[in-house]
Short mmCIF file of C-alpha atoms in Angstrom, two decimals:
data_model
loop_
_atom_site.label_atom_id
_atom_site.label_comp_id
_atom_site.label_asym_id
_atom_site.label_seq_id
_atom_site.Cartn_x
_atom_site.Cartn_y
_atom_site.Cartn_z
CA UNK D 255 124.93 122.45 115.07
CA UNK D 256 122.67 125.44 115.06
CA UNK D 257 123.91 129.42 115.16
CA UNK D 258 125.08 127.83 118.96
CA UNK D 259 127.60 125.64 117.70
CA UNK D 260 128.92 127.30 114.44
CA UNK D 261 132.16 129.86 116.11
CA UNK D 262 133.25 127.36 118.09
CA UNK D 263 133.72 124.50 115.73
CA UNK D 264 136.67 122.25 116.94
CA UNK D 265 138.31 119.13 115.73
CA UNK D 266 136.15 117.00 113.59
CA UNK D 267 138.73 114.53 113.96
CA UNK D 268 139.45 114.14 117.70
CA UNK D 269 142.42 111.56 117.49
CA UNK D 270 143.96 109.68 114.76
CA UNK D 271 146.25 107.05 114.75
CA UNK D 272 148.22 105.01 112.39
CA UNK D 273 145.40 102.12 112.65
CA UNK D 274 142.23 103.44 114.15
CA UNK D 275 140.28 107.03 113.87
CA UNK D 276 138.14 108.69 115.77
CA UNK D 277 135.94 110.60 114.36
CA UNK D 278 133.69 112.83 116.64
CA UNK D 279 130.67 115.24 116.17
CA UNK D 280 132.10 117.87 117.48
CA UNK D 281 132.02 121.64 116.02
CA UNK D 282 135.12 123.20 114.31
CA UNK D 283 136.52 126.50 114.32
CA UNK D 284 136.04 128.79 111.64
CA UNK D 285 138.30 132.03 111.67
CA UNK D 286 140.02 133.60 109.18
CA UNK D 287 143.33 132.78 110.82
CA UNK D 288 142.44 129.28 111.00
CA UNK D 289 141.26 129.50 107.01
CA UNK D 290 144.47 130.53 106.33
CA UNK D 291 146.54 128.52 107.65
CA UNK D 292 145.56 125.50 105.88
CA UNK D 293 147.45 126.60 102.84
CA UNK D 294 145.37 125.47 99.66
CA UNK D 295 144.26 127.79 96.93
CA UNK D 296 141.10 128.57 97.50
CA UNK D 297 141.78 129.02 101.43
CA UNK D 298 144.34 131.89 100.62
CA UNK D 299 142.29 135.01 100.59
CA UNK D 300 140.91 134.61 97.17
CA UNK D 301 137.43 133.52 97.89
CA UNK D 302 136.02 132.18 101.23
CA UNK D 303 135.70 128.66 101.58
CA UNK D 304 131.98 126.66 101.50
CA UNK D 305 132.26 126.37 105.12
CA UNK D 306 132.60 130.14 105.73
CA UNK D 307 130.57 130.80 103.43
CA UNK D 308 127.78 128.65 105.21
CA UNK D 309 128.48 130.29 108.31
CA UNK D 310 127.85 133.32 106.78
CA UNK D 311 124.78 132.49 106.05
CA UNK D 312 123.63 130.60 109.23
CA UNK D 313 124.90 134.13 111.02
CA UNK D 314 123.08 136.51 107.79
CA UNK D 315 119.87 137.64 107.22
CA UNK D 316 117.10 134.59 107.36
CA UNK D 317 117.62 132.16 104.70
CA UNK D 318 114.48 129.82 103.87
CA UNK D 319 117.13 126.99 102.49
CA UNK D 320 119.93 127.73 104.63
CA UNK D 321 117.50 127.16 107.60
CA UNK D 322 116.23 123.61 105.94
CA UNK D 323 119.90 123.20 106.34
CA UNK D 324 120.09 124.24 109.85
CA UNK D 325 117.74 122.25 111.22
CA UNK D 326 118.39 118.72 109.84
CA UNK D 327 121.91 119.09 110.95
CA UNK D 328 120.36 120.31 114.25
CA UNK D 329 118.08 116.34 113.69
CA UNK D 330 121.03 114.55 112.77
CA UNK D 331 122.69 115.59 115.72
CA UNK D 332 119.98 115.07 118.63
CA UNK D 333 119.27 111.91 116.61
CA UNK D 334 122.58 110.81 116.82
CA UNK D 335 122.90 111.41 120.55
CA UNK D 336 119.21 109.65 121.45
CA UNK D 337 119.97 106.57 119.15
CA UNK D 338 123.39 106.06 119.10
CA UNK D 339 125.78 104.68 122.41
CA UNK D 340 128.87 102.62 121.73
CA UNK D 341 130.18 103.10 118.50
CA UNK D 342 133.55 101.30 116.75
CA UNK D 343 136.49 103.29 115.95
CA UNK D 344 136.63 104.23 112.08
CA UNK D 345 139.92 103.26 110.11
CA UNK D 346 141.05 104.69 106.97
CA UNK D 347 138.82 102.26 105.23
CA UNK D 348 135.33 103.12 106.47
CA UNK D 349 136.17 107.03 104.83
CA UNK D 350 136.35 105.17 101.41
CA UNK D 351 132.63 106.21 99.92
CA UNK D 352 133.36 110.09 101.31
CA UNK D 353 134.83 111.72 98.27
CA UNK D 354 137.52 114.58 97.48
CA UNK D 355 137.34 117.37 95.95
CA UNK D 356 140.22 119.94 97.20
CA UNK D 357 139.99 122.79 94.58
CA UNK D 358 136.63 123.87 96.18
CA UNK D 359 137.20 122.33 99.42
CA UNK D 360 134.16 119.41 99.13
CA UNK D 361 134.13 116.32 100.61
CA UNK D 362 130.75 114.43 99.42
CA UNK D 363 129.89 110.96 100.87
CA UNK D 364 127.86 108.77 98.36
CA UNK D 365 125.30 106.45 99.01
CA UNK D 366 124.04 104.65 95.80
CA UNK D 367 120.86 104.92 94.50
CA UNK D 368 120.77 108.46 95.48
CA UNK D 369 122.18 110.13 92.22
CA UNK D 370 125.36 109.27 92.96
CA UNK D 371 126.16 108.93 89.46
CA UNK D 372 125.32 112.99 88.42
CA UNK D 373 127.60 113.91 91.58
CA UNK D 374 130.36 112.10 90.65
CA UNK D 375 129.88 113.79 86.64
CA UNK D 376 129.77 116.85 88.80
CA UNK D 377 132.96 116.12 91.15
CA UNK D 378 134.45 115.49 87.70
CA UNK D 379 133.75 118.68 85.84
CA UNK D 380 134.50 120.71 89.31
CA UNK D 381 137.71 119.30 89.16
CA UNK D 382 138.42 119.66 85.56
CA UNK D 383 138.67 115.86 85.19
CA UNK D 384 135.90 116.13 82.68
CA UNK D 385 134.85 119.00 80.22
CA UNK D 386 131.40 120.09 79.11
CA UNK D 387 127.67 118.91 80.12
CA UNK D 388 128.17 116.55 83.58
CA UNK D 389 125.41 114.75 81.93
CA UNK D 390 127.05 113.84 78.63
CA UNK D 391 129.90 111.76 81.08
CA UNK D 392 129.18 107.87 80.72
CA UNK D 393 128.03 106.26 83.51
CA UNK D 394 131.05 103.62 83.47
CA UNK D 395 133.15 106.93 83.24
CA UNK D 396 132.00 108.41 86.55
CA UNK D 397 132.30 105.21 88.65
CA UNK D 398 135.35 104.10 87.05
CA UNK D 399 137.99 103.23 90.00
CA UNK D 400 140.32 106.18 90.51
CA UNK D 401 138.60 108.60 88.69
CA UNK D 402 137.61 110.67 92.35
CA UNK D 403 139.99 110.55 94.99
CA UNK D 404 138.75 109.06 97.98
CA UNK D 405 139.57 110.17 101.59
CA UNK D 406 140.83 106.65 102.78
CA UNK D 407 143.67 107.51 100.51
CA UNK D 408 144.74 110.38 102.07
CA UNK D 409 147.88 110.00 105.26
CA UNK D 410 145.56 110.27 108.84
CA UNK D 411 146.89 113.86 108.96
CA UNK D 412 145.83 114.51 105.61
CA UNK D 413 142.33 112.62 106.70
CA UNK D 414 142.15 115.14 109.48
CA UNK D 415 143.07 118.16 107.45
CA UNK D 416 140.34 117.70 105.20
CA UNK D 417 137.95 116.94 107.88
CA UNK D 418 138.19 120.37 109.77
CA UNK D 419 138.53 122.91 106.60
CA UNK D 420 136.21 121.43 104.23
CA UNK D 421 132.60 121.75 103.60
CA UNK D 422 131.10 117.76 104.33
CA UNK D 423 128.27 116.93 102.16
CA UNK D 424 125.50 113.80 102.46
CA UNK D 425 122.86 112.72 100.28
CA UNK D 426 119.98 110.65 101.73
CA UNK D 427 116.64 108.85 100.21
CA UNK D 428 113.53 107.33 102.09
CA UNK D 429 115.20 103.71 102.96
CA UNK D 430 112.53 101.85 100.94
CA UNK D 431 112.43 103.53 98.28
CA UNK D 432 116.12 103.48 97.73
CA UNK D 433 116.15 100.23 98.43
CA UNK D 434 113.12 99.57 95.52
CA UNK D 435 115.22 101.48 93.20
CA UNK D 436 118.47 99.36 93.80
CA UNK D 437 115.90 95.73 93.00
CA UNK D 438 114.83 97.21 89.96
CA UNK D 439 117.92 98.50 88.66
CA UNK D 440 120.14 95.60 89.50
CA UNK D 441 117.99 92.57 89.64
CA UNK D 442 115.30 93.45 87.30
CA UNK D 443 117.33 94.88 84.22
CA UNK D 444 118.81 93.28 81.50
CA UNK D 445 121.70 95.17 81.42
CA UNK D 446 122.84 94.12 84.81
CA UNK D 447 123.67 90.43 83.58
CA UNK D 448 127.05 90.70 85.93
CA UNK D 449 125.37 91.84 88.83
CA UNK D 450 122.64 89.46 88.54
CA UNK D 451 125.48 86.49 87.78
CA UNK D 452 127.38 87.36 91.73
CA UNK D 453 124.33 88.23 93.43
CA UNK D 454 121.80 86.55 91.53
CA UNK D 455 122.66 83.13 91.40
CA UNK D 456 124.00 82.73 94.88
CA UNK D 457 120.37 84.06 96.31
CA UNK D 458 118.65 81.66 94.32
CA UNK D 459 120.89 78.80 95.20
CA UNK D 460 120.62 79.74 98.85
CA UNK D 461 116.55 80.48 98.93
CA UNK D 462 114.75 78.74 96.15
CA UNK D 463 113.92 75.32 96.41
CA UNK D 464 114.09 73.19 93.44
CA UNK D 465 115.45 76.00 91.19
CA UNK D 466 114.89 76.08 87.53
CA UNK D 467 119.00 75.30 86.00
CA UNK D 468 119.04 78.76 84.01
CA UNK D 469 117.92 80.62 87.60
CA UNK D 470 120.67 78.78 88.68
CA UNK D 471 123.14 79.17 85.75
CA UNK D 472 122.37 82.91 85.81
CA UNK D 473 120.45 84.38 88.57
CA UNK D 474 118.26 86.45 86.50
CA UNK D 475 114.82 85.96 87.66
CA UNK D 476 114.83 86.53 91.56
CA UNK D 477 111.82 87.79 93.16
CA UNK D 478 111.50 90.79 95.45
CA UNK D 479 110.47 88.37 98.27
CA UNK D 480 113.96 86.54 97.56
CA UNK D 481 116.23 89.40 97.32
CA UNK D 482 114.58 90.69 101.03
CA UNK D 483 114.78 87.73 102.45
CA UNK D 484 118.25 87.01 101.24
CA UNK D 485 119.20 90.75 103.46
CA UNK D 486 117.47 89.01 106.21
CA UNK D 487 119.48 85.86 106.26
CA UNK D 488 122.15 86.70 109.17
CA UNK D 489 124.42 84.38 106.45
CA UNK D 490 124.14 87.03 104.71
CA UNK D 491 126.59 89.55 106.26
CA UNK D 492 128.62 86.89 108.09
CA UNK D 493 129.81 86.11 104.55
CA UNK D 494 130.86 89.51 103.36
CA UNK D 495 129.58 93.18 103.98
CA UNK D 496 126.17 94.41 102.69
CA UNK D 497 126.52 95.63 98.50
CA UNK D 498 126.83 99.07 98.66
CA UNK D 499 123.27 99.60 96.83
CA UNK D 500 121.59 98.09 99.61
CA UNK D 501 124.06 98.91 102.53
CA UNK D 502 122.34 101.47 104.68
CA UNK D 503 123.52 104.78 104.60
CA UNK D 504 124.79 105.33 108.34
CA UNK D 505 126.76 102.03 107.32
CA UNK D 506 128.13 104.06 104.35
CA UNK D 507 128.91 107.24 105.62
CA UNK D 508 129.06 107.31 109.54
CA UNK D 509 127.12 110.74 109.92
CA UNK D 510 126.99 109.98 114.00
CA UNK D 511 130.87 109.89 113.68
CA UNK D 512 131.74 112.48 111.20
CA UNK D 513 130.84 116.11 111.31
CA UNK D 514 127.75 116.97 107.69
CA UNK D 515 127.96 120.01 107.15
CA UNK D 516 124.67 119.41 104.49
CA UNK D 517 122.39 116.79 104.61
CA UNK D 518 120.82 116.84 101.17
CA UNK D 519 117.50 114.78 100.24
CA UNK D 520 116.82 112.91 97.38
CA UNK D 521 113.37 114.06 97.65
CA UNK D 522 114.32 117.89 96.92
CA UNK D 523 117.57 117.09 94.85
CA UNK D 524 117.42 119.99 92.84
CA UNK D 525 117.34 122.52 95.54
CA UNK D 526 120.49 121.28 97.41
CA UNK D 527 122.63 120.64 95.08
CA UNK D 528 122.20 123.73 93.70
CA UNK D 529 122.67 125.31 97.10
CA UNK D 530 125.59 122.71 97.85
CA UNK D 531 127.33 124.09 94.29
CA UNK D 532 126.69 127.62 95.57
CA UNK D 533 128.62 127.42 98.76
CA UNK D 534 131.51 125.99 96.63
CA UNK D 535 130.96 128.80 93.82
CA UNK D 536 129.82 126.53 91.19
CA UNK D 537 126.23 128.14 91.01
CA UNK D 538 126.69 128.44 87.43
CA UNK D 539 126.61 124.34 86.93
CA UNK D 540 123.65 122.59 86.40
CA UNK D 541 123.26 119.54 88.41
CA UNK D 542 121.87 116.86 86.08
CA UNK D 543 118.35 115.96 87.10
CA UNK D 544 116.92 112.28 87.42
CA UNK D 545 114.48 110.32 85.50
CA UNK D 546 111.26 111.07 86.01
CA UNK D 547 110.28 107.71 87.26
CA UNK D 548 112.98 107.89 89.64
CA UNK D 549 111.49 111.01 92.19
CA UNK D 550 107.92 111.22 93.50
CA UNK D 551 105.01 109.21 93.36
CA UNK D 552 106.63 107.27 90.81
CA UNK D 553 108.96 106.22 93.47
CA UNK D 554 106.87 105.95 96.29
CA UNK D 555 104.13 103.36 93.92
CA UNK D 556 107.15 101.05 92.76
CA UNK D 557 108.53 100.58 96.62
CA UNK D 558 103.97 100.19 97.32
CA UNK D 559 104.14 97.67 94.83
CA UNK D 560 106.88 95.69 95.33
CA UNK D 561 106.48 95.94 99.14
CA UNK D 562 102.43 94.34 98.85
CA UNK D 563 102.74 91.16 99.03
CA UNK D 564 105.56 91.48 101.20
CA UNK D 565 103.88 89.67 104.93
CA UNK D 566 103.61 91.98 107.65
CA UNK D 567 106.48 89.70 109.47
CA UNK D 568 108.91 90.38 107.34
CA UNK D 569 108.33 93.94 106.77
CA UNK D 570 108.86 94.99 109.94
CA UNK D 571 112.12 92.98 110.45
CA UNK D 572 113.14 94.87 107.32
CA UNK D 573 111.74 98.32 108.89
CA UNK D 574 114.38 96.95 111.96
CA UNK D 575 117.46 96.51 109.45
CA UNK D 576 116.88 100.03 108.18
CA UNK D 577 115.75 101.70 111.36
CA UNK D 578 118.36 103.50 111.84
CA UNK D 579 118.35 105.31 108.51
CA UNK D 580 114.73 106.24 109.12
CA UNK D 581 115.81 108.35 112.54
CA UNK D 582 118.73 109.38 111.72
CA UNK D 583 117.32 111.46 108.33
CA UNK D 584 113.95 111.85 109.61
CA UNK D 585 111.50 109.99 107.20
CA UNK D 586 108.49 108.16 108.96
CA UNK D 587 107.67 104.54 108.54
CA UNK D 588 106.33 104.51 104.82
CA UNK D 589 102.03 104.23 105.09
CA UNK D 590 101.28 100.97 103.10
CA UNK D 591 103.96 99.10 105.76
CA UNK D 592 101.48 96.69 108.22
CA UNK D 593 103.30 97.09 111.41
CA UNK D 594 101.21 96.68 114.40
#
């Protein structure tokens, strides 16, 4: 989706029905005509929307970040085409992590883990949902049910509406690491005594032999080795979808199916979401940043740790759950993986 592709974006939606939708790749149209006849505020002349304004700047002078931008959507794509063959239709259901924002014409597709929390304290202050500092919003605030309108609650016209005018946002992490992050945070916290009691006990009732009564009683204690072997265990998702911390993201937000305009990275957060709030003339914002021990080598030696005494077996069946991730978003197998 290179300078090629940008003036003759069509439908991202290519048919909708009542039941199913099909969502294709393919480019949209971006005219001022077609702008304005879509009718919402920010489409009528006062400002141009994110998507014009990042064809403006794929068709401008050279850009250092808007060609970063360029060229993973130009990966995603090629990626898309050498990896992926039969895919399912998508129903209104499968849009329900892809996010709303139509004042500033956003839709923004979050995948846990990868500070989905600060954009959804940012979705609410763009909004107006929420006043002040996006940081000073609770936690339980942001992901309260509701809060955000989600695109599986739109009509399928209303779906496809959104899909061709508005600027599509995706945030991705190295698998791994993401996947390090979501053990520690909900398996080996305190604070997650909920998450530990639904996930907890039922992967050490399923995987530990002769387990201690409060392990069972409360599912506290489980081991790295448990928790991956528990994602291994084809009961696994026979029973009931992946948890969204651990769900991979193409699961999450079907990038081979719908149309990213930005593919931001965990791994250089700062500088695309401040180019993300630029197209949508929020420059002025301050995306929240993360923890320090959440970015970087700190991230990178928790997922080397955890992932040591992991056999070389079962890492690469994991690296084969999460494969696709991996080509899709370009990160390489991580070194300290045994694979061959």
């Amino acid at each position: 989706m290179g300078r090629r592709c940008w003036p003759r974006r069509a439908l991202a939606a290519a048919c909708l029905g009542a039941a199913l939708l099909l969502l294709g790749a393919a480019p949209r149209a971006l005219s001022p005509a077609f702008e304005n006849s879509l009718g919402s505020g920010w489409l009528g002349g006062k400002r141009r929307s994110p998507l014009q304004m990042l064809y403006d700047l794929d068709q401008g002078p050279p850009s250092a970040l808007a060609e970063v931008h360029r060229q993973r959507r130009d990966l995603l794509r090629r990626a898309c085409s050498r990896h992926t063959r039969r895919q399912r239709l998508l129903g209104p259901e499968d849009l329900r992590h892809v996010l709303v924002d139509d004042a500033h014409g956003l839709l923004y597709c979050y995948v846990p883990k990868v500070a989905c929390t600060n954009w959804k304290r940012v979705l609410l202050a763009l909004s107006g949902r929420a006043r002040g500092d996006p940081l000073a919003i609770p936690a339980h605030e942001a992901h309260a049910p509701g809060r955000l309108p989600s695109l599986a609650d739109f009509s399928p016209a209303e779906i496809n509406r959104r899909l061709r005018a508005y600027l599509a946002v995706l945030f991705v992490r190295e698998p791994f690491e993401r996947l390090a992050s979501a053990y520690r945070n909900k398996f080996a916290r305190p604070y997650s005594a909920a998450f530990q009691q639904r996930y907890g006990t039922r992967i050490v009732r399923r995987l530990r032999p002769r387990a201690h009564p409060d392990a069972l009683a409360r599912g506290h204690d489980v081991r790295f080795a448990e928790f991956l072997a528990y994602l291994l265990d084809p009961r696994t998702r026979r029973e009931e979808p992946f948890n969204e911390h651990w769900e991979r993201a193409h699961a999450l937000c079907h990038p081979c199916r719908l149309r990213y305009d930005v593919v931001g990275k965990f791994e250089t957060l700062a500088e695309d979401a401040a180019f993300v709030l630029g197209l949508v003339g929020a420059s002025g914002l301050r995306f929240p940043a993360p923890p320090p021990r959440a970015k970087g080598a700190a991230a990178r030696d928790l997922a080397e740790r955890l992932f040591r005494d992991i056999s070389p077996f079962y890492q690469r069946r994991l690296f084969d759950l999460y494969r696709m991730d991996f080509l899709l978003f370009n990160y390489s197998a991580p070194s300290y993986l045994r694979l061959h």
